[in-house]
């Protein structure tokens, strides 16, 4: 089946949370990315943590709790960095990958408006649809979020390619018939052309 639309994940795929001020707080970053529900010292309900990307207020509240428990001197200030455009860096091939001329959607488990990140780098208009979990009320790997993206782009799922960094989350697109390709969520400097390599493999 010919690919007629491309769906991209956001974090670890098109952009990465990457800044020198964050590098100095590796312990706090680990606390946020670890399976929080398994660490009783952080006092976070695992089910609630799993639903954090469906509500901006819940997302902030839970992150502030985890950051405080992990020893952040100013949890609110640190959290604000996590959702601030300057702290998100594009991969070297992001802009070019978004210029395929095919209908494009960003499908992300996120609880804040990432359009500001795309706007900062001048690529917001290269995305036709932003399908964000906190706006549509469903998160990956639930097939519904990929179905929403395909419907908005006007394509059958079998005509869409989902590119992400997580087999578990982004792989959910396969349940409705999308083709799926996974790229490694490396530091931006370590992954100069993975997006273009995937597009070349699937669109040529």
Short mmCIF file of N, CA and C in Angstrom, two decimals, residues 6-140:
data_model
loop_
_atom_site.label_atom_id
_atom_site.label_comp_id
_atom_site.label_asym_id
_atom_site.label_seq_id
_atom_site.Cartn_x
_atom_site.Cartn_y
_atom_site.Cartn_z
N UNK A 6 2.09 10.87 6.85
CA UNK A 6 3.10 10.51 7.85
C UNK A 6 2.68 11.05 9.21
N UNK A 7 2.74 10.18 10.21
CA UNK A 7 2.47 10.56 11.60
C UNK A 7 3.81 10.52 12.34
N UNK A 8 4.09 11.56 13.10
CA UNK A 8 5.33 11.63 13.87
C UNK A 8 5.03 11.75 15.35
N UNK A 9 5.81 11.05 16.15
CA UNK A 9 5.85 11.30 17.59
C UNK A 9 6.63 12.61 17.79
N UNK A 10 6.52 13.17 18.98
CA UNK A 10 7.21 14.44 19.28
C UNK A 10 8.53 14.19 20.02
N UNK A 11 8.45 13.83 21.30
CA UNK A 11 9.63 13.72 22.15
C UNK A 11 10.45 12.47 21.82
N UNK A 12 11.72 12.67 21.54
CA UNK A 12 12.60 11.55 21.21
C UNK A 12 12.55 11.18 19.74
N UNK A 13 11.67 11.84 19.00
CA UNK A 13 11.52 11.57 17.57
C UNK A 13 11.84 12.81 16.74
N UNK A 14 11.06 13.87 16.92
CA UNK A 14 11.31 15.12 16.21
C UNK A 14 12.14 16.09 17.04
N UNK A 15 11.90 16.10 18.34
CA UNK A 15 12.60 16.99 19.27
C UNK A 15 13.05 16.20 20.49
N UNK A 16 14.00 16.77 21.22
CA UNK A 16 14.46 16.14 22.45
C UNK A 16 14.64 17.21 23.53
N UNK A 17 14.21 16.88 24.74
CA UNK A 17 14.42 17.77 25.88
C UNK A 17 15.91 17.75 26.20
N UNK A 18 16.58 18.83 25.83
CA UNK A 18 18.04 18.81 25.84
C UNK A 18 18.57 20.22 26.06
N UNK A 19 19.23 20.44 27.21
CA UNK A 19 19.75 21.77 27.53
C UNK A 19 20.83 21.61 28.58
N UNK A 20 21.83 22.44 28.51
CA UNK A 20 22.96 22.30 29.44
C UNK A 20 22.53 22.45 30.90
N UNK A 21 21.51 23.25 31.15
CA UNK A 21 21.06 23.42 32.53
C UNK A 21 20.36 22.18 33.06
N UNK A 22 19.80 21.38 32.14
CA UNK A 22 19.15 20.14 32.56
C UNK A 22 20.18 19.02 32.75
N UNK A 23 21.25 19.08 31.99
CA UNK A 23 22.29 18.06 32.08
C UNK A 23 22.90 18.01 33.47
N UNK A 24 22.88 19.14 34.16
CA UNK A 24 23.45 19.20 35.51
C UNK A 24 22.52 18.60 36.55
N UNK A 25 21.32 18.19 36.13
CA UNK A 25 20.34 17.62 37.07
C UNK A 25 19.86 16.25 36.57
N UNK A 26 20.83 15.41 36.26
CA UNK A 26 20.51 14.08 35.73
C UNK A 26 19.66 13.27 36.70
N UNK A 27 19.87 13.49 38.02
CA UNK A 27 19.10 12.74 39.01
C UNK A 27 17.62 13.09 38.94
N UNK A 28 17.32 14.36 38.72
CA UNK A 28 15.92 14.77 38.62
C UNK A 28 15.28 14.25 37.34
N UNK A 29 16.04 14.26 36.27
CA UNK A 29 15.52 13.75 35.00
C UNK A 29 15.24 12.25 35.09
N UNK A 30 16.11 11.53 35.79
CA UNK A 30 15.88 10.09 35.97
C UNK A 30 14.61 9.84 36.78
N UNK A 31 14.37 10.68 37.77
CA UNK A 31 13.18 10.52 38.60
C UNK A 31 11.90 10.69 37.78
N UNK A 32 11.97 11.53 36.76
CA UNK A 32 10.79 11.79 35.94
C UNK A 32 10.58 10.75 34.85
N UNK A 33 11.65 10.10 34.44
CA UNK A 33 11.54 9.14 33.34
C UNK A 33 11.49 7.69 33.83
N UNK A 34 11.84 7.45 35.09
CA UNK A 34 11.79 6.10 35.64
C UNK A 34 10.33 5.69 35.84
N UNK A 35 10.08 4.37 36.00
CA UNK A 35 8.71 3.93 36.31
C UNK A 35 8.32 4.39 37.71
N UNK A 36 7.81 5.60 37.78
CA UNK A 36 7.57 6.27 39.06
C UNK A 36 6.72 5.42 40.00
N UNK A 37 5.75 4.76 39.46
CA UNK A 37 4.85 4.01 40.32
C UNK A 37 5.52 2.89 41.07
N UNK A 38 6.71 2.51 40.64
CA UNK A 38 7.42 1.42 41.31
C UNK A 38 8.32 1.93 42.44
N UNK A 39 8.45 3.24 42.54
CA UNK A 39 9.30 3.84 43.58
C UNK A 39 8.39 4.41 44.67
N UNK A 40 8.24 3.65 45.74
CA UNK A 40 7.31 4.06 46.81
C UNK A 40 7.73 5.36 47.47
N UNK A 41 9.02 5.69 47.43
CA UNK A 41 9.49 6.90 48.09
C UNK A 41 8.95 8.16 47.43
N UNK A 42 8.51 8.06 46.17
CA UNK A 42 8.00 9.23 45.47
C UNK A 42 6.52 9.46 45.72
N UNK A 43 5.84 8.47 46.32
CA UNK A 43 4.45 8.63 46.74
C UNK A 43 3.54 9.10 45.61
N UNK A 44 3.64 8.43 44.48
CA UNK A 44 2.79 8.76 43.33
C UNK A 44 2.02 7.51 42.92
N UNK A 45 0.72 7.66 42.77
CA UNK A 45 -0.10 6.54 42.35
C UNK A 45 0.25 6.17 40.90
N UNK A 46 0.64 4.93 40.64
CA UNK A 46 1.06 4.55 39.29
C UNK A 46 -0.03 4.72 38.24
N UNK A 47 -1.27 4.46 38.61
CA UNK A 47 -2.36 4.62 37.65
C UNK A 47 -2.55 6.09 37.30
N UNK A 48 -2.43 6.95 38.31
CA UNK A 48 -2.56 8.38 38.07
C UNK A 48 -1.42 8.88 37.19
N UNK A 49 -0.21 8.36 37.45
CA UNK A 49 0.95 8.75 36.65
C UNK A 49 0.75 8.36 35.19
N UNK A 50 0.15 7.20 34.96
CA UNK A 50 -0.10 6.74 33.60
C UNK A 50 -1.06 7.66 32.86
N UNK A 51 -1.92 8.35 33.61
CA UNK A 51 -2.92 9.23 32.99
C UNK A 51 -2.48 10.69 32.97
N UNK A 52 -1.25 10.96 33.34
CA UNK A 52 -0.80 12.35 33.51
C UNK A 52 -0.88 13.17 32.23
N UNK A 53 -0.74 12.52 31.07
CA UNK A 53 -0.73 13.26 29.81
C UNK A 53 -2.11 13.59 29.28
N UNK A 54 -3.13 13.30 30.07
CA UNK A 54 -4.50 13.61 29.64
C UNK A 54 -5.03 14.91 30.24
N UNK A 55 -4.27 15.49 31.16
CA UNK A 55 -4.75 16.69 31.85
C UNK A 55 -3.55 17.54 32.26
N UNK A 56 -3.51 18.79 31.79
CA UNK A 56 -2.39 19.66 32.09
C UNK A 56 -2.19 19.94 33.57
N UNK A 57 -3.29 20.14 34.30
CA UNK A 57 -3.18 20.43 35.72
C UNK A 57 -2.65 19.22 36.49
N UNK A 58 -3.14 18.03 36.14
CA UNK A 58 -2.67 16.81 36.78
C UNK A 58 -1.19 16.58 36.46
N UNK A 59 -0.83 16.84 35.23
CA UNK A 59 0.56 16.68 34.80
C UNK A 59 1.49 17.54 35.66
N UNK A 60 1.11 18.79 35.82
CA UNK A 60 1.94 19.71 36.61
C UNK A 60 2.01 19.27 38.07
N UNK A 61 0.85 18.94 38.64
CA UNK A 61 0.78 18.54 40.05
C UNK A 61 1.65 17.32 40.33
N UNK A 62 1.57 16.31 39.47
CA UNK A 62 2.34 15.09 39.68
C UNK A 62 3.83 15.34 39.51
N UNK A 63 4.19 16.13 38.51
CA UNK A 63 5.60 16.41 38.29
C UNK A 63 6.19 17.22 39.44
N UNK A 64 5.43 18.17 39.95
CA UNK A 64 5.92 18.96 41.09
C UNK A 64 6.14 18.06 42.30
N UNK A 65 5.24 17.09 42.50
CA UNK A 65 5.38 16.16 43.61
C UNK A 65 6.64 15.32 43.46
N UNK A 66 6.84 14.78 42.26
CA UNK A 66 8.01 13.94 42.02
C UNK A 66 9.30 14.76 42.16
N UNK A 67 9.31 15.95 41.60
CA UNK A 67 10.50 16.79 41.67
C UNK A 67 10.83 17.16 43.11
N UNK A 68 9.81 17.47 43.91
CA UNK A 68 10.04 17.80 45.32
C UNK A 68 10.61 16.61 46.07
N UNK A 69 10.03 15.41 45.84
CA UNK A 69 10.50 14.20 46.51
C UNK A 69 11.92 13.85 46.07
N UNK A 70 12.26 14.19 44.82
CA UNK A 70 13.59 13.87 44.28
C UNK A 70 14.64 14.90 44.68
N UNK A 71 14.20 15.96 45.37
CA UNK A 71 15.16 16.92 45.91
C UNK A 71 15.37 18.17 45.09
N UNK A 72 14.48 18.49 44.17
CA UNK A 72 14.62 19.72 43.39
C UNK A 72 14.50 20.93 44.31
N UNK A 73 15.44 21.88 44.27
CA UNK A 73 15.37 23.05 45.15
C UNK A 73 14.17 23.95 44.85
N UNK A 74 13.76 23.99 43.59
CA UNK A 74 12.60 24.79 43.18
C UNK A 74 11.83 24.00 42.14
N UNK A 75 10.95 23.10 42.58
CA UNK A 75 10.23 22.23 41.64
C UNK A 75 9.47 23.00 40.56
N UNK A 76 8.82 24.09 40.92
CA UNK A 76 8.02 24.84 39.94
C UNK A 76 8.91 25.42 38.84
N UNK A 77 10.06 25.94 39.23
CA UNK A 77 10.98 26.53 38.25
C UNK A 77 11.52 25.45 37.33
N UNK A 78 11.84 24.29 37.90
CA UNK A 78 12.37 23.20 37.09
C UNK A 78 11.30 22.67 36.14
N UNK A 79 10.08 22.53 36.62
CA UNK A 79 8.99 22.06 35.77
C UNK A 79 8.77 23.01 34.59
N UNK A 80 8.85 24.30 34.86
CA UNK A 80 8.63 25.28 33.80
C UNK A 80 9.65 25.11 32.68
N UNK A 81 10.85 24.68 33.03
CA UNK A 81 11.85 24.43 31.98
C UNK A 81 11.41 23.26 31.09
N UNK A 82 10.81 22.26 31.71
CA UNK A 82 10.43 21.05 30.96
C UNK A 82 9.39 21.33 29.89
N UNK A 83 8.61 22.38 30.08
CA UNK A 83 7.55 22.71 29.13
C UNK A 83 7.82 24.04 28.43
N UNK A 84 9.09 24.42 28.37
CA UNK A 84 9.47 25.68 27.75
C UNK A 84 10.18 25.42 26.41
N UNK A 85 9.76 26.04 25.33
CA UNK A 85 10.34 25.78 24.01
C UNK A 85 11.86 25.84 23.92
N UNK A 86 12.54 26.79 24.59
CA UNK A 86 14.00 26.83 24.44
C UNK A 86 14.73 25.58 24.93
N UNK A 87 14.07 24.77 25.73
CA UNK A 87 14.72 23.59 26.27
C UNK A 87 14.53 22.36 25.38
N UNK A 88 13.80 22.52 24.29
CA UNK A 88 13.56 21.42 23.35
C UNK A 88 14.33 21.69 22.07
N UNK A 89 15.20 20.73 21.71
CA UNK A 89 16.03 20.89 20.53
C UNK A 89 15.58 19.95 19.42
N UNK A 90 15.55 20.43 18.18
CA UNK A 90 15.16 19.56 17.07
C UNK A 90 16.32 18.65 16.67
N UNK A 91 15.99 17.49 16.16
CA UNK A 91 17.02 16.65 15.57
C UNK A 91 17.48 17.32 14.28
N UNK A 92 18.71 17.06 13.85
CA UNK A 92 19.25 17.75 12.67
C UNK A 92 18.39 17.64 11.41
N UNK A 93 17.66 16.55 11.29
CA UNK A 93 16.86 16.34 10.07
C UNK A 93 15.37 16.59 10.27
N UNK A 94 14.99 17.15 11.41
CA UNK A 94 13.56 17.36 11.69
C UNK A 94 12.88 18.24 10.65
N UNK A 95 13.44 19.40 10.38
CA UNK A 95 12.81 20.32 9.44
C UNK A 95 12.64 19.68 8.07
N UNK A 96 13.66 18.98 7.61
CA UNK A 96 13.59 18.35 6.30
C UNK A 96 12.59 17.20 6.30
N UNK A 97 12.53 16.46 7.40
CA UNK A 97 11.59 15.33 7.49
C UNK A 97 10.15 15.81 7.46
N UNK A 98 9.90 16.99 7.99
CA UNK A 98 8.55 17.54 7.99
C UNK A 98 8.17 18.15 6.64
N UNK A 99 9.09 18.13 5.69
CA UNK A 99 8.84 18.73 4.39
C UNK A 99 8.60 17.73 3.30
N UNK A 100 7.95 16.62 3.61
CA UNK A 100 7.75 15.57 2.61
C UNK A 100 6.69 15.91 1.57
N UNK A 101 5.89 16.94 1.82
CA UNK A 101 4.76 17.33 0.98
C UNK A 101 3.58 16.37 1.11
N UNK A 102 3.70 15.38 1.97
CA UNK A 102 2.57 14.52 2.29
C UNK A 102 1.83 15.11 3.48
N UNK A 103 0.54 14.84 3.66
CA UNK A 103 -0.16 15.26 4.87
C UNK A 103 0.57 14.72 6.10
N UNK A 104 0.74 15.57 7.09
CA UNK A 104 1.56 15.22 8.25
C UNK A 104 0.84 15.55 9.55
N UNK A 105 0.94 14.64 10.51
CA UNK A 105 0.38 14.88 11.84
C UNK A 105 1.43 14.55 12.89
N UNK A 106 1.38 15.28 13.99
CA UNK A 106 2.19 14.95 15.16
C UNK A 106 1.25 14.33 16.18
N UNK A 107 1.57 13.11 16.59
CA UNK A 107 0.73 12.36 17.53
C UNK A 107 1.55 12.17 18.81
N UNK A 108 1.15 12.83 19.87
CA UNK A 108 2.00 12.85 21.07
C UNK A 108 1.21 12.67 22.36
N UNK A 109 1.80 11.90 23.27
CA UNK A 109 1.32 11.86 24.65
C UNK A 109 1.95 13.04 25.35
N UNK A 110 1.18 14.06 25.55
CA UNK A 110 1.72 15.32 26.07
C UNK A 110 0.60 16.07 26.77
N UNK A 111 0.96 16.91 27.74
CA UNK A 111 -0.06 17.64 28.50
C UNK A 111 0.11 19.15 28.39
N UNK A 112 0.84 19.60 27.38
CA UNK A 112 0.98 21.03 27.15
C UNK A 112 1.10 21.26 25.64
N UNK A 113 0.90 22.48 25.22
CA UNK A 113 0.81 22.78 23.79
C UNK A 113 2.19 22.87 23.15
N UNK A 114 2.59 21.82 22.47
CA UNK A 114 3.92 21.76 21.87
C UNK A 114 4.00 22.55 20.56
N UNK A 115 2.91 23.12 20.11
CA UNK A 115 2.96 23.94 18.89
C UNK A 115 3.96 25.08 19.07
N UNK A 116 4.15 25.53 20.31
CA UNK A 116 5.09 26.62 20.57
C UNK A 116 6.53 26.21 20.26
N UNK A 117 6.84 24.93 20.43
CA UNK A 117 8.18 24.43 20.11
C UNK A 117 8.39 24.46 18.60
N UNK A 118 7.41 24.00 17.85
CA UNK A 118 7.51 24.00 16.39
C UNK A 118 7.60 25.43 15.87
N UNK A 119 6.83 26.33 16.47
CA UNK A 119 6.84 27.73 16.04
C UNK A 119 8.21 28.36 16.29
N UNK A 120 8.84 28.02 17.40
CA UNK A 120 10.16 28.58 17.72
C UNK A 120 11.18 28.24 16.64
N UNK A 121 11.00 27.10 16.00
CA UNK A 121 11.95 26.65 14.99
C UNK A 121 11.41 26.84 13.56
N UNK A 122 10.28 27.55 13.45
CA UNK A 122 9.75 27.91 12.15
C UNK A 122 9.20 26.76 11.33
N UNK A 123 8.78 25.68 11.99
CA UNK A 123 8.27 24.53 11.24
C UNK A 123 6.81 24.20 11.58
N UNK A 124 6.14 25.09 12.29
CA UNK A 124 4.77 24.78 12.72
C UNK A 124 3.83 24.58 11.53
N UNK A 125 4.09 25.27 10.44
CA UNK A 125 3.20 25.17 9.29
C UNK A 125 3.49 23.95 8.41
N UNK A 126 4.51 23.21 8.77
CA UNK A 126 4.80 21.97 8.05
C UNK A 126 4.02 20.79 8.63
N UNK A 127 3.28 21.06 9.70
CA UNK A 127 2.45 20.02 10.33
C UNK A 127 0.99 20.37 10.07
N UNK A 128 0.26 19.44 9.49
CA UNK A 128 -1.14 19.70 9.17
C UNK A 128 -2.06 19.52 10.37
N UNK A 129 -1.75 18.54 11.23
CA UNK A 129 -2.59 18.27 12.39
C UNK A 129 -1.73 17.94 13.61
N UNK A 130 -2.10 18.49 14.75
CA UNK A 130 -1.48 18.14 16.03
C UNK A 130 -2.51 17.35 16.82
N UNK A 131 -2.22 16.07 17.04
CA UNK A 131 -3.13 15.20 17.78
C UNK A 131 -2.47 14.92 19.13
N UNK A 132 -2.84 15.73 20.12
CA UNK A 132 -2.18 15.71 21.42
C UNK A 132 -3.10 15.07 22.45
N UNK A 133 -2.55 14.20 23.26
CA UNK A 133 -3.37 13.40 24.18
C UNK A 133 -4.24 14.25 25.09
N UNK A 134 -3.71 15.37 25.59
CA UNK A 134 -4.51 16.17 26.52
C UNK A 134 -5.65 16.90 25.83
N UNK A 135 -5.57 17.02 24.50
CA UNK A 135 -6.63 17.68 23.75
C UNK A 135 -7.69 16.70 23.25
N UNK A 136 -7.28 15.47 22.96
CA UNK A 136 -8.25 14.49 22.41
C UNK A 136 -8.72 13.48 23.44
N UNK A 137 -8.13 13.50 24.63
CA UNK A 137 -8.60 12.64 25.72
C UNK A 137 -8.24 11.17 25.61
N UNK A 138 -7.23 10.86 24.82
CA UNK A 138 -6.77 9.48 24.69
C UNK A 138 -5.28 9.50 24.41
N UNK A 139 -4.57 8.48 24.90
CA UNK A 139 -3.11 8.46 24.78
C UNK A 139 -2.63 7.18 24.12
N UNK A 140 -1.50 7.27 23.47
CA UNK A 140 -0.84 6.08 22.91
C UNK A 140 -0.51 5.11 24.04
#
